[in-house]
Coordinates of C-alpha atoms in Angstrom, one line a residue:
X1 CA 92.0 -1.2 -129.2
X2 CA 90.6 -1.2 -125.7
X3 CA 94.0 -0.6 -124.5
X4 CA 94.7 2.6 -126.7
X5 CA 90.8 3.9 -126.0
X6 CA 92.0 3.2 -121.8
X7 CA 95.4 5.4 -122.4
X8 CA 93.9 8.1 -124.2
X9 CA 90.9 8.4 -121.7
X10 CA 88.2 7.3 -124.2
X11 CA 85.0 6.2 -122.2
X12 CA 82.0 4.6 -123.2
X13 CA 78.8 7.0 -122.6
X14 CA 76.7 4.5 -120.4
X15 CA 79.8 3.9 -118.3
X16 CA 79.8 5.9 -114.9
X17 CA 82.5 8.9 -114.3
X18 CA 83.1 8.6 -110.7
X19 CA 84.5 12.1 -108.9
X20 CA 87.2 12.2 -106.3
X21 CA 85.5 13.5 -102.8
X22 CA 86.7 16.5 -101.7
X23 CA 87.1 17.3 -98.0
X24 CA 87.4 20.8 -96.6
X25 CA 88.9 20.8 -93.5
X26 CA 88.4 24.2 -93.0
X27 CA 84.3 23.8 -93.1
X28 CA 84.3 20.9 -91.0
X29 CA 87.0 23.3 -88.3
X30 CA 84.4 26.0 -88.7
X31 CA 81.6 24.0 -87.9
X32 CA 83.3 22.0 -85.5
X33 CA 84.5 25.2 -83.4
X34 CA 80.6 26.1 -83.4
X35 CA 79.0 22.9 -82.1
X36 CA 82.0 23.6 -79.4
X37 CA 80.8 27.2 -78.8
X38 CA 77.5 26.6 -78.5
X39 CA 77.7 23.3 -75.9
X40 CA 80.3 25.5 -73.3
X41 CA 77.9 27.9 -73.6
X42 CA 75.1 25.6 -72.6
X43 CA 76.8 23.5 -70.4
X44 CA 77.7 26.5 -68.2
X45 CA 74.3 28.7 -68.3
X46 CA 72.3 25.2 -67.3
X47 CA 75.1 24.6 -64.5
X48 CA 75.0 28.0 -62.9
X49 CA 71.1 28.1 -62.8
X50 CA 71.5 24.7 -61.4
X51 CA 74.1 26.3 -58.8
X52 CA 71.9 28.8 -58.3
X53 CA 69.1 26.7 -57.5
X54 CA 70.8 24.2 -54.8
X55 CA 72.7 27.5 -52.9
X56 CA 69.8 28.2 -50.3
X57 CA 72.0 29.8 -47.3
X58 CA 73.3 33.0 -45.5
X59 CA 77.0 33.7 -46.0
X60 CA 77.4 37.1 -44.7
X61 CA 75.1 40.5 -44.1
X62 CA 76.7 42.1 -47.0
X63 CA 74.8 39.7 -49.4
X64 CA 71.4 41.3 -48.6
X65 CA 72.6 44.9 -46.9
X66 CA 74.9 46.2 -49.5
X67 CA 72.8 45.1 -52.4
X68 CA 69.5 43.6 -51.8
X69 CA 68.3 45.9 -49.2
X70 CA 69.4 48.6 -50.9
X71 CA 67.6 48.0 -54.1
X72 CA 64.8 47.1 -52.5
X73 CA 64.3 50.8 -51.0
X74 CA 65.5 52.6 -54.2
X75 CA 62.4 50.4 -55.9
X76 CA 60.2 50.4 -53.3
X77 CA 60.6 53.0 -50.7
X78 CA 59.5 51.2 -47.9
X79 CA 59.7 52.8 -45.1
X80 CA 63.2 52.8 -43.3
X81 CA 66.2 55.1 -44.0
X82 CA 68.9 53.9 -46.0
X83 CA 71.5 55.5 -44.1
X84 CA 71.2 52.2 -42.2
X85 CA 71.7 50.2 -44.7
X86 CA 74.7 52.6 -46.3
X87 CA 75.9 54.3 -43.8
X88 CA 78.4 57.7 -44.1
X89 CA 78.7 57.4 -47.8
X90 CA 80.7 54.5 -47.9
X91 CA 79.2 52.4 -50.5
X92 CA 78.0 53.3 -53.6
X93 CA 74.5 52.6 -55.7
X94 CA 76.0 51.8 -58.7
X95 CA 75.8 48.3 -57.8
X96 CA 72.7 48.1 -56.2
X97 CA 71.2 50.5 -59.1
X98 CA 71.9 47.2 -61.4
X99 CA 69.2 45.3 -59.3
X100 CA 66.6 48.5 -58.6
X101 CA 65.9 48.2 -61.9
X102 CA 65.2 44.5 -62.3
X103 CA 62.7 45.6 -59.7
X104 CA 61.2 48.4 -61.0
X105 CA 60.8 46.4 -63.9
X106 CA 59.8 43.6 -62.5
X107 CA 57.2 45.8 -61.0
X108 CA 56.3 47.8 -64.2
X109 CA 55.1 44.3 -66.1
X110 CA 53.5 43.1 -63.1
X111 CA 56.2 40.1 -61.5
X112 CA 57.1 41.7 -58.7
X113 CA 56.2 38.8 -56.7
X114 CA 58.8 38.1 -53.7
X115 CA 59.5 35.0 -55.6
X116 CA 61.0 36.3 -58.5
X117 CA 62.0 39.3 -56.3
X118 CA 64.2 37.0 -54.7
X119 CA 65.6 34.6 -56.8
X120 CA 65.9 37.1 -60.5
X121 CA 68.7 39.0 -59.3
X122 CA 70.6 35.8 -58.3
X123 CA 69.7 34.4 -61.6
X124 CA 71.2 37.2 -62.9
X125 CA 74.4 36.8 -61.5
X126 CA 74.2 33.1 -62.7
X127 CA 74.2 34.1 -66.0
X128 CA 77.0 36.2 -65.3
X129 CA 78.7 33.9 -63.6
X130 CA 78.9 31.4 -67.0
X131 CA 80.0 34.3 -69.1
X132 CA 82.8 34.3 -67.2
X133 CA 83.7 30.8 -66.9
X134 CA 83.0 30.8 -71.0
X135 CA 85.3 33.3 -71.3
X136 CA 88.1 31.9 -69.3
X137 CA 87.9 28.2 -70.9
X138 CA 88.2 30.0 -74.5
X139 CA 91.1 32.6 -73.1
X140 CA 92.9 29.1 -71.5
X141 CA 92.4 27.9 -75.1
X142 CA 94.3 30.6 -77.0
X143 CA 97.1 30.8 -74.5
X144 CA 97.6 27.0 -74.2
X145 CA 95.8 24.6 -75.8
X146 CA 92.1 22.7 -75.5
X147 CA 93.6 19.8 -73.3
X148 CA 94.7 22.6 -70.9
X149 CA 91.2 24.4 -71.9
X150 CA 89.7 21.8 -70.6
X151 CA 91.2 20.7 -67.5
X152 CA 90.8 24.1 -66.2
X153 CA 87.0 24.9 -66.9
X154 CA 86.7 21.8 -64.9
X155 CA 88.7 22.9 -62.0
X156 CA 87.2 26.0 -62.4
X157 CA 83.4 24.6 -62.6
X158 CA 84.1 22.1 -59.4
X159 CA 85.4 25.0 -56.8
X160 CA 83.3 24.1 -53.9
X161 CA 84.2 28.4 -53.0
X162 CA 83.0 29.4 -56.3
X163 CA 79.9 27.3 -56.3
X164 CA 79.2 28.9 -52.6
X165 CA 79.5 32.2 -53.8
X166 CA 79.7 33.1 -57.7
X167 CA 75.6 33.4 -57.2
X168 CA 75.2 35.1 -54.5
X169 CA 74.5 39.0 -54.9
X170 CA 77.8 40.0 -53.0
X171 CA 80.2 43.0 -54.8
X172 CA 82.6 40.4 -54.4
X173 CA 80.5 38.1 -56.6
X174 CA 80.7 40.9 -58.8
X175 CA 84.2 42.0 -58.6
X176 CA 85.4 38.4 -59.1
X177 CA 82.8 38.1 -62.5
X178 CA 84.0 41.3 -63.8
X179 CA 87.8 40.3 -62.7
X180 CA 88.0 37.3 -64.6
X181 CA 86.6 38.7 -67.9
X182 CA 88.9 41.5 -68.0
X183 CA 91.5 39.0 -67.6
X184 CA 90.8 37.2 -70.8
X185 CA 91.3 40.7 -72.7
X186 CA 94.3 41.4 -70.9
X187 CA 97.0 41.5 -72.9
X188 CA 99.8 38.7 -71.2
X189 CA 102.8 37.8 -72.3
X190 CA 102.6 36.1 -75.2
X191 CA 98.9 36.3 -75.8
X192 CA 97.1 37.7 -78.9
X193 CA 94.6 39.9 -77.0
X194 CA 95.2 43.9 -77.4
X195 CA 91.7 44.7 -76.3
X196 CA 93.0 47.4 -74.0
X197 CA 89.7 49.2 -74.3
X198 CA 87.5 46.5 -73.0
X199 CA 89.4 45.1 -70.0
X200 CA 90.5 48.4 -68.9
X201 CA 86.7 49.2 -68.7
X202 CA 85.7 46.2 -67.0
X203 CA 88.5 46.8 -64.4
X204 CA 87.3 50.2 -63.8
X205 CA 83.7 48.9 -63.7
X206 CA 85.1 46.4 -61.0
X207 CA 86.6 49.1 -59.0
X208 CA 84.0 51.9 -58.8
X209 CA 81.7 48.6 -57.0
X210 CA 84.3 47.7 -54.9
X211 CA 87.3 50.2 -54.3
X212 CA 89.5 46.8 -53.3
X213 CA 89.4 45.6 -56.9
X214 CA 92.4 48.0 -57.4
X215 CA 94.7 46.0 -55.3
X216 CA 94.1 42.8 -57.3
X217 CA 94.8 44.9 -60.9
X218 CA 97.3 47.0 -59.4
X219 CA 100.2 44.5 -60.3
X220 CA 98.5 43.7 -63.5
X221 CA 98.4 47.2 -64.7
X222 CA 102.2 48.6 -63.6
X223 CA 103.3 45.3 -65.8
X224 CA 100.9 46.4 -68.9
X225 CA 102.3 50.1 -69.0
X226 CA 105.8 48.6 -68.3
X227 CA 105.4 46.0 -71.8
X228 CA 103.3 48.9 -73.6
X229 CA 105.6 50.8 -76.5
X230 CA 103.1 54.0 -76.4
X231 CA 102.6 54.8 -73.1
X232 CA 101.9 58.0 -73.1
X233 CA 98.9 57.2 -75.9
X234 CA 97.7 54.1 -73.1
X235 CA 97.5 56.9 -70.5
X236 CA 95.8 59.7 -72.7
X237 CA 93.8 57.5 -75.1
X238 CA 92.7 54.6 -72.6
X239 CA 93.2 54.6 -69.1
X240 CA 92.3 58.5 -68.3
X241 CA 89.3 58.8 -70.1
X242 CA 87.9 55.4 -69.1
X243 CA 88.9 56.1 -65.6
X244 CA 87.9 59.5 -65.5
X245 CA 84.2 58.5 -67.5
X246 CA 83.5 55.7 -65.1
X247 CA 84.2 57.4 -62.0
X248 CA 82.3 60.3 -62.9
X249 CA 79.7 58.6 -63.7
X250 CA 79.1 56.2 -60.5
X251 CA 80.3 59.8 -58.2
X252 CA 76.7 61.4 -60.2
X253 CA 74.9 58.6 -59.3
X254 CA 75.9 58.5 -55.8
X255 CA 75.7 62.2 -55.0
X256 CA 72.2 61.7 -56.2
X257 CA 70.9 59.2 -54.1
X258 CA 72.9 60.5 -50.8
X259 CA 71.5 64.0 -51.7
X260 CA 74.7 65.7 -51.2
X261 CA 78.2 65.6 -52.6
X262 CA 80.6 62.3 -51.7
X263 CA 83.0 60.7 -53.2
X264 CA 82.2 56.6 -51.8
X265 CA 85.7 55.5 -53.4
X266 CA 87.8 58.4 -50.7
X267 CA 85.5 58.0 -48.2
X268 CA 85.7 53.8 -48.5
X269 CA 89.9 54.2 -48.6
X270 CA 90.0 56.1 -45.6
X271 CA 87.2 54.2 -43.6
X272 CA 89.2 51.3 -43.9
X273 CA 93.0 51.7 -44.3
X274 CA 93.6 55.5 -43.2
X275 CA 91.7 54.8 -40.2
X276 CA 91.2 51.1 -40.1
X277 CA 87.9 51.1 -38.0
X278 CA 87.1 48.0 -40.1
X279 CA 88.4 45.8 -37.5
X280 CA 84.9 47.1 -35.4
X281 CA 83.5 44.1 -37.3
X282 CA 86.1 42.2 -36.2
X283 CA 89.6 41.6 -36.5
X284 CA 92.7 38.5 -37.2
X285 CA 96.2 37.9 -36.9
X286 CA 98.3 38.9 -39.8
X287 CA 98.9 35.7 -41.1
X288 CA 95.4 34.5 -41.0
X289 CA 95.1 34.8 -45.0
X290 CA 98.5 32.0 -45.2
X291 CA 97.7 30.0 -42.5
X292 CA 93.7 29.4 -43.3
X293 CA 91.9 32.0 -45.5
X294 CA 93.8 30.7 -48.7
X295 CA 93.5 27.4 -48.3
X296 CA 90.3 27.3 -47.5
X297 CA 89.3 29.2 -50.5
X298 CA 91.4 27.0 -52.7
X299 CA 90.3 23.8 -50.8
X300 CA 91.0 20.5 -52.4
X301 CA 92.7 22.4 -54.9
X302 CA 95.3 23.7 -53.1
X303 CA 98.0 20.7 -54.2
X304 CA 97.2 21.1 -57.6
X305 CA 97.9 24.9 -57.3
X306 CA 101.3 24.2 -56.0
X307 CA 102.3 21.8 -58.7
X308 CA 100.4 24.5 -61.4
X309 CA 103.1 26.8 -60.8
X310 CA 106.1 25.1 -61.0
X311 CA 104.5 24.3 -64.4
X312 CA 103.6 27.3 -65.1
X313 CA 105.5 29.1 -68.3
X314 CA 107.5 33.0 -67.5
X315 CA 103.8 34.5 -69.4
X316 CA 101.9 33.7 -66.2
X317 CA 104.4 35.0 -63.5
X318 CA 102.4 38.4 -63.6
X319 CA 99.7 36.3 -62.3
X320 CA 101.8 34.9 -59.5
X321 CA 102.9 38.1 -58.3
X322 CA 99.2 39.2 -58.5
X323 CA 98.4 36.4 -56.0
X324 CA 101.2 36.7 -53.7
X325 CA 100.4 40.9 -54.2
X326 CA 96.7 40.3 -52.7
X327 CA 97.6 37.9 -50.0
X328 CA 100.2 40.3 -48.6
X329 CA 98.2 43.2 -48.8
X330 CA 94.9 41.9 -47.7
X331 CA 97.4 40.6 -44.6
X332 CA 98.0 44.0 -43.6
X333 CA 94.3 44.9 -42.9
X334 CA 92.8 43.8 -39.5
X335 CA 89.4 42.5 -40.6
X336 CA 89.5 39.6 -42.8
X337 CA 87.5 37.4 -44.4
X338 CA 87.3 34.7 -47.2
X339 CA 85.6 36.5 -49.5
X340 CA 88.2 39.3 -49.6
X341 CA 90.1 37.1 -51.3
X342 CA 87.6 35.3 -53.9
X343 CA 89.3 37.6 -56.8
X344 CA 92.2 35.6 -57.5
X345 CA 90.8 32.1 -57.2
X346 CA 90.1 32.4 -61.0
X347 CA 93.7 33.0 -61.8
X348 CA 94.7 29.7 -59.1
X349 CA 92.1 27.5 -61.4
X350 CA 94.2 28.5 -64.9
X351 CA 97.2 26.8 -62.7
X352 CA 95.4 23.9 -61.5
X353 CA 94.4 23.3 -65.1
X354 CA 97.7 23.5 -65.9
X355 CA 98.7 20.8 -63.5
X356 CA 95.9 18.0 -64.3
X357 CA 96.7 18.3 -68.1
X358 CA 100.8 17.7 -67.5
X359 CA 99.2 14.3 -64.8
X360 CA 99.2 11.3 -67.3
X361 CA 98.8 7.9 -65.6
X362 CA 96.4 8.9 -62.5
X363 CA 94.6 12.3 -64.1
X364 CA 90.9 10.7 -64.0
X365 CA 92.0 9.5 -60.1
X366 CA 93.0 12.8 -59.4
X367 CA 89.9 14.2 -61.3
X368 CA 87.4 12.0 -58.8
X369 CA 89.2 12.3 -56.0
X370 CA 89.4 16.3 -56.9
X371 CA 85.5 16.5 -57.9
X372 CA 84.3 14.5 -54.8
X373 CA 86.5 16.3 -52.0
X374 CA 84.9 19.6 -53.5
X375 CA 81.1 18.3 -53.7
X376 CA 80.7 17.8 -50.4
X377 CA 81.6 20.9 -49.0
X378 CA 79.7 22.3 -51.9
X379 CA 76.3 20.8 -51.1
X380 CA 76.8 21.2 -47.5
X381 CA 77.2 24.8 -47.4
X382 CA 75.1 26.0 -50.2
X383 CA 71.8 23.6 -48.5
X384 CA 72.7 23.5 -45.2
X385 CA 75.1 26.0 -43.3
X386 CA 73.3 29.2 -41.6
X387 CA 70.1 28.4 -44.0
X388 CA 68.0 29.1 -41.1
X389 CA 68.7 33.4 -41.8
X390 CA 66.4 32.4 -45.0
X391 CA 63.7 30.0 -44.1
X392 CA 62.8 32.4 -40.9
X393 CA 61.9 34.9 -43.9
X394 CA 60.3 32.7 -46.0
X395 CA 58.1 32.1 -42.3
X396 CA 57.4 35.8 -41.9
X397 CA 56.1 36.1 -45.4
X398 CA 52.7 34.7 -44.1
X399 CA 52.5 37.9 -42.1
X400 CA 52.2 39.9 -45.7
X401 CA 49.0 38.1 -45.8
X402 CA 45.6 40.2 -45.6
X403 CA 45.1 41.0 -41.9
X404 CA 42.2 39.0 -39.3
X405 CA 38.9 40.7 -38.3
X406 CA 38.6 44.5 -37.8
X407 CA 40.0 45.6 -35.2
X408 CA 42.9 43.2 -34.9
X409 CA 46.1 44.6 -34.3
X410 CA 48.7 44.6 -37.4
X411 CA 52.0 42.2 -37.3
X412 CA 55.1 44.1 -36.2
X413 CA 58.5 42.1 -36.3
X414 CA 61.4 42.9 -33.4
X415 CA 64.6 41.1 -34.3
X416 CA 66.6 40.6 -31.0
X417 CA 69.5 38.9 -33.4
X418 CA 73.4 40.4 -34.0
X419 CA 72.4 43.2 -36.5
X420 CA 71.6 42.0 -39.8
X421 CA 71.7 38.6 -39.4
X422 CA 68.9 38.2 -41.8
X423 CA 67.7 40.0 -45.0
X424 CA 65.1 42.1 -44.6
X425 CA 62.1 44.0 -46.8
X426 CA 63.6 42.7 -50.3
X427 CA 63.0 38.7 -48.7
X428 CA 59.1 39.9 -47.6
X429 CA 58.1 42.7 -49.9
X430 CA 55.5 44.2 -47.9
X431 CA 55.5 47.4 -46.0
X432 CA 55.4 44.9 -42.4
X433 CA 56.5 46.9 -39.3
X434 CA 60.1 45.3 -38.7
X435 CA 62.7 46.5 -36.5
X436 CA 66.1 45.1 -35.8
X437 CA 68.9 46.0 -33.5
X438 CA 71.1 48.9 -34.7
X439 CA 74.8 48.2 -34.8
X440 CA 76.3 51.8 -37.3
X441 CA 80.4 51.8 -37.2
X442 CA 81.8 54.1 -34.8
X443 CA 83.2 57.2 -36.4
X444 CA 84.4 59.1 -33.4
X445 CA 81.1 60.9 -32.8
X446 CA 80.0 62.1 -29.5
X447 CA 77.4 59.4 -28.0
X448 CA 78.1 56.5 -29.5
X449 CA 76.4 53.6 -28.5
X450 CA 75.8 50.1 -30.2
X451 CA 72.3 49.3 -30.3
X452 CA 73.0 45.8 -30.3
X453 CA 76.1 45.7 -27.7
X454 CA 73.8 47.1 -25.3
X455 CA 70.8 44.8 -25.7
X456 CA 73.7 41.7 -25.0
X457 CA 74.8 43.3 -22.4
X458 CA 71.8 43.0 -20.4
X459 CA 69.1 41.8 -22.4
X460 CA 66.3 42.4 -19.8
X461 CA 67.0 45.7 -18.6
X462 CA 66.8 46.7 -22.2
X463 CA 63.8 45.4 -23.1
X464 CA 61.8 46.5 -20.1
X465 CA 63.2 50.3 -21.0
X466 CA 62.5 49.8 -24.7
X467 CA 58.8 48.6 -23.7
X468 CA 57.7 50.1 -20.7
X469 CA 53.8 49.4 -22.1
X470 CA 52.7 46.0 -22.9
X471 CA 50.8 47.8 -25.8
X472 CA 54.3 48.8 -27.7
X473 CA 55.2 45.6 -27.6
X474 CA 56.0 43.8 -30.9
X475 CA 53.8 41.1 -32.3
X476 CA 56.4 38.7 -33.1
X477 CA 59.8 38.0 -31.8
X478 CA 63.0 36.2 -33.8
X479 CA 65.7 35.8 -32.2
X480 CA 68.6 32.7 -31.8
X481 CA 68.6 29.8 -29.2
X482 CA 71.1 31.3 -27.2
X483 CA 69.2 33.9 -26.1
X484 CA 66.0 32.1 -25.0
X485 CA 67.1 31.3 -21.8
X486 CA 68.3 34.7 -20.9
X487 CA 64.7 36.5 -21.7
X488 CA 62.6 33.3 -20.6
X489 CA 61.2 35.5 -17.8
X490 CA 60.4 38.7 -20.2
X491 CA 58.4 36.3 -23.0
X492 CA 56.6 34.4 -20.0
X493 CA 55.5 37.6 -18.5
X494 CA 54.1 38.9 -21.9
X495 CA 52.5 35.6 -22.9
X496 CA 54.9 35.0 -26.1
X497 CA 54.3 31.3 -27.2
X498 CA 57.1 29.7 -29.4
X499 CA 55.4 29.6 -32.9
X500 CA 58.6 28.3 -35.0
X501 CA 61.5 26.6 -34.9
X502 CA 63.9 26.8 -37.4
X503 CA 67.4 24.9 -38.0
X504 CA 70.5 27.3 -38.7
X505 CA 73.7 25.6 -38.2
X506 CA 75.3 22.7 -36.8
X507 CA 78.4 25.3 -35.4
X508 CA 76.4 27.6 -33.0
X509 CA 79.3 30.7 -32.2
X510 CA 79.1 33.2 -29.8
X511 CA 75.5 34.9 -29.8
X512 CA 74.5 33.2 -32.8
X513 CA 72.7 29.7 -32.7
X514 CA 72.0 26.6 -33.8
X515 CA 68.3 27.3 -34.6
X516 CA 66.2 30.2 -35.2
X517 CA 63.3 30.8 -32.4
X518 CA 60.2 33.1 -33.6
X519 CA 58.0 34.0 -30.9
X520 CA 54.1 35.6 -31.0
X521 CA 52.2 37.2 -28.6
X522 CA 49.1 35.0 -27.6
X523 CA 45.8 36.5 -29.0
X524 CA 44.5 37.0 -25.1
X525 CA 47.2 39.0 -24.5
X526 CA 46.6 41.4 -27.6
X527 CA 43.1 41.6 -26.7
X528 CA 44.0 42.6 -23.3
X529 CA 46.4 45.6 -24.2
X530 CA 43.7 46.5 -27.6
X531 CA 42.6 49.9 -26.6
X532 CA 38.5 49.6 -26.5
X533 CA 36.4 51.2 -29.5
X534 CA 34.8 54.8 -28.6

């Protein structure tokens, strides 16, 4: 009977139906894909802020003059012309704009401290800086696979270049941000992105900041219209009104801050290529870019780029040719330097992710050996190299402070330094006299002369003409090293006394030192030249 009750499915009511567990595996994929979202978007905001935090050097003028400085006076006002700073219409404020009003608002709510003045626009391009390196480990993940994903955020997070400068408030910063999210909506061989709309505006955004973005997309694009079925609808529909919106747009903004029409993108192309007086700030040989620029950028990564490409499926040739493209252009040009070039290192790190997924026995080796040849150079140039252009700054601050007794004559601050070696009024924040030595391109003009190639000339005969009256002269002196042997007579004479001195670099070059000097005039000597009360 217990037999026949079994085969027919009879049951007993006390005894216990027990259900077959179900597993979805497209919940747990859902939820799995989330956790994964959200951690690479941690992970990378918490790195960048912490790469933000331990870069605490110069790299070049343009970090502070072409952004910084600019903003600063567009906020502020303070009072120096920023023809100085943007000379001849050949940048734009679009870029600078972004940061004017993180000041003003800063200012508005009352945080306009030169703290946060200093360090919230570089946070801001941290955060920046992880969108794009989210964006690129997900785009590496839909055109290969996660192993390959993952392998190239890694090379990508461990660039000792990218760690240097990804931060810093540079238009090449920006360019290169803007640059590699376009490139995870562009649509490559093979991919499943058709987001024409959104790369093509963040490559338009990247070109009215810096005209030279165009040569990096200019391969990129010809091979887009050459796959694309509608052409004509990617010219009419996308690429002319985008263009034609954005370029409007920055031209207004321009002609409103220079007070008079200009178009910065002309002006910019025929500064530098129809004219080339870019090489006035100094020029190479033509194969500088292959012989050292590249492979310094890369860095450690340079074998692993190399043995990326022969890896490297027909899909990513376009980014080959964009590489090669660059290097041959940017070879052509007489001034050249290693940030020209920071563009394409996101498109090396997709092939150097490439190559450490294919390694199999000695991957983690090559991981260590890849992650500790990178740290070092890192470290050394984000803490130490040419920090000195910073902490002199950081030293003047104290003259912000509320002046001494009545009477007392008011800090002014004469930099006998190469022009712009350090920032200026956004790295103080206070309307301090400051004056540094003048160095504007030369544009053919009648009467040109170099401020600063003058002064190096003959250092002493300068400064007696520029101060015939010991009461014009400046409070405060900065200037480098090298230079305090050759005026040792001048700051004798007018009772300067070394106040400060402040390490810059182990590699002194040229007119700039190893260690910052700052110089003040002793109080007897103020008194002295203190016209007397009436």
């Amino acid at each position: 009977m217990e037999t026949i009750r079994a085969r027919f499915g009879f049951r007993d009511k006390d005894e216990t139906v027990k259900l077959r567990k179900r597993k979805s595996q497209l919940h747990n994929n859902v939820v799995d894909e989330g956790w994964l979202t959200f951690g690479i978007i941690a992970f990378s905001v918490v790195f960048r802020l912490v790469n933000c935090s331990l870069v605490q050097t110069s790299f070049v003028p343009d970090e502070y003059w072409q952004s910084l400085e600019v903003s600063h006076y567009m906020a502020f006002g303070y009072p120096f012309e920023h023809d100085i700073v943007v000379p001849t219409g050949l940048r734009g404020f679009i870029y600078p704009l972004f940061f004017a009003s993180i000041y003003k608002t800063l200012h508005f709510i009352g945080l306009d401290s030169v703290t946060v003045l200093i360090w919230f626009p570089r946070v801001m391009q941290a955060l920046l800086a992880s969108a794009a390196d989210v964006k690129m480990y997900f785009f590496t993940r839909s055109m290969e696979n996660p192993h390959v994903a993952k392998w190239t955020y890694f090379c990508q997070l461990c660039s000792w270049f990218t760690w240097y400068c990804c931060t810093r408030t540079l238009s090449n910063t920006m360019e290169t941000t803007l640059t590699s999210l376009a490139l995870t909506y562009y649509p490559l061989p093979g991919s499943k992105a058709h987001h024409s709309k959104k790369y093509l505006t963040l490559v338009a955004m990247a070109i009215v900041i810096r005209p030279t973005a165009l040569i990096v997309w200019l391969p990129l694009l010809v091979s887009h219209f050459h796959r694309e079925e509608g052409r004509l609808r990617l010219i009419t529909h996308r690429c002319l009104p985008i263009g034609a919106l954005t370029l409007v747009s920055s031209t207004v903004i321009d002609c409103l801050f220079y007070g008079k029409w200009t178009l910065v993108q002309y002006n910019f192309l025929r500064f530098n290529v129809l004219h080339g007086l870019a090489a006035f700030y100094g020029s190479h040989p033509w194969h500088w870019y292959l012989s050292q620029g590249f492979a310094a950028v890369v860095g450690p990564h340079l074998p692993f780029f190399l043995h990326g490409c022969s890896l490297a499926s027909r899909r990513y040739r376009v980014l080959l040719v964009t590489i090669v493209w660059t290097l041959t252009v940017y070879s052509f040009l007489p001034h050249k330097e290693f940030r020209f070039i920071y563009p394409v290192l996101p498109f090396c790190m997709l092939f150097c992710g490439m190559s450490l997924a294919h390694l199999k026995a000695r991957r983690r080796a090559a991981a260590g050996v890849l992650l500790v040849a990178n740290l070092l150079p890192a470290l050394y140039t984000g803490l130490v190299h040419q920090r000195g252009a910073l902490d002199v700054m950081t030293r003047l601050q104290e003259l912000c402070e509320p002046p001494g007794p009545a009477g007392s004559p008011s800090p002014e601050v004469l930099f006998l330094m190469p022009c712009h070696s350090t920032p200026y009024y956004s790295h103080v924040h206070c309307p301090l006299r400051m004056r540094f030595l003048e160095c504007p391109p030369d544009l053919g003009g009648a009467g040109y002369s170099e401020e600063a190639r003058v002064f190096y000339q003959d250092p002493l005969h300068w400064l007696s003409g520029a101060f015939p009256d010991r009461a014009a002269l400046p409070t405060h002196l900065v200037l480098f090293d090298v230079l305090e042997k050759d005026i040792s007579g001048f700051l004798e004479s007018n009772k300067f006394t070394r106040t400060a001195e402040i390490f810059h670099s182990h590699f002194p070059e040229g007119r700039v030192g190893g260690n910052i000097l700052v110089y003040e005039r002793r109080a007897a000597a103020l008194e002295e030249n203190t016209p007397p009360d009436i």
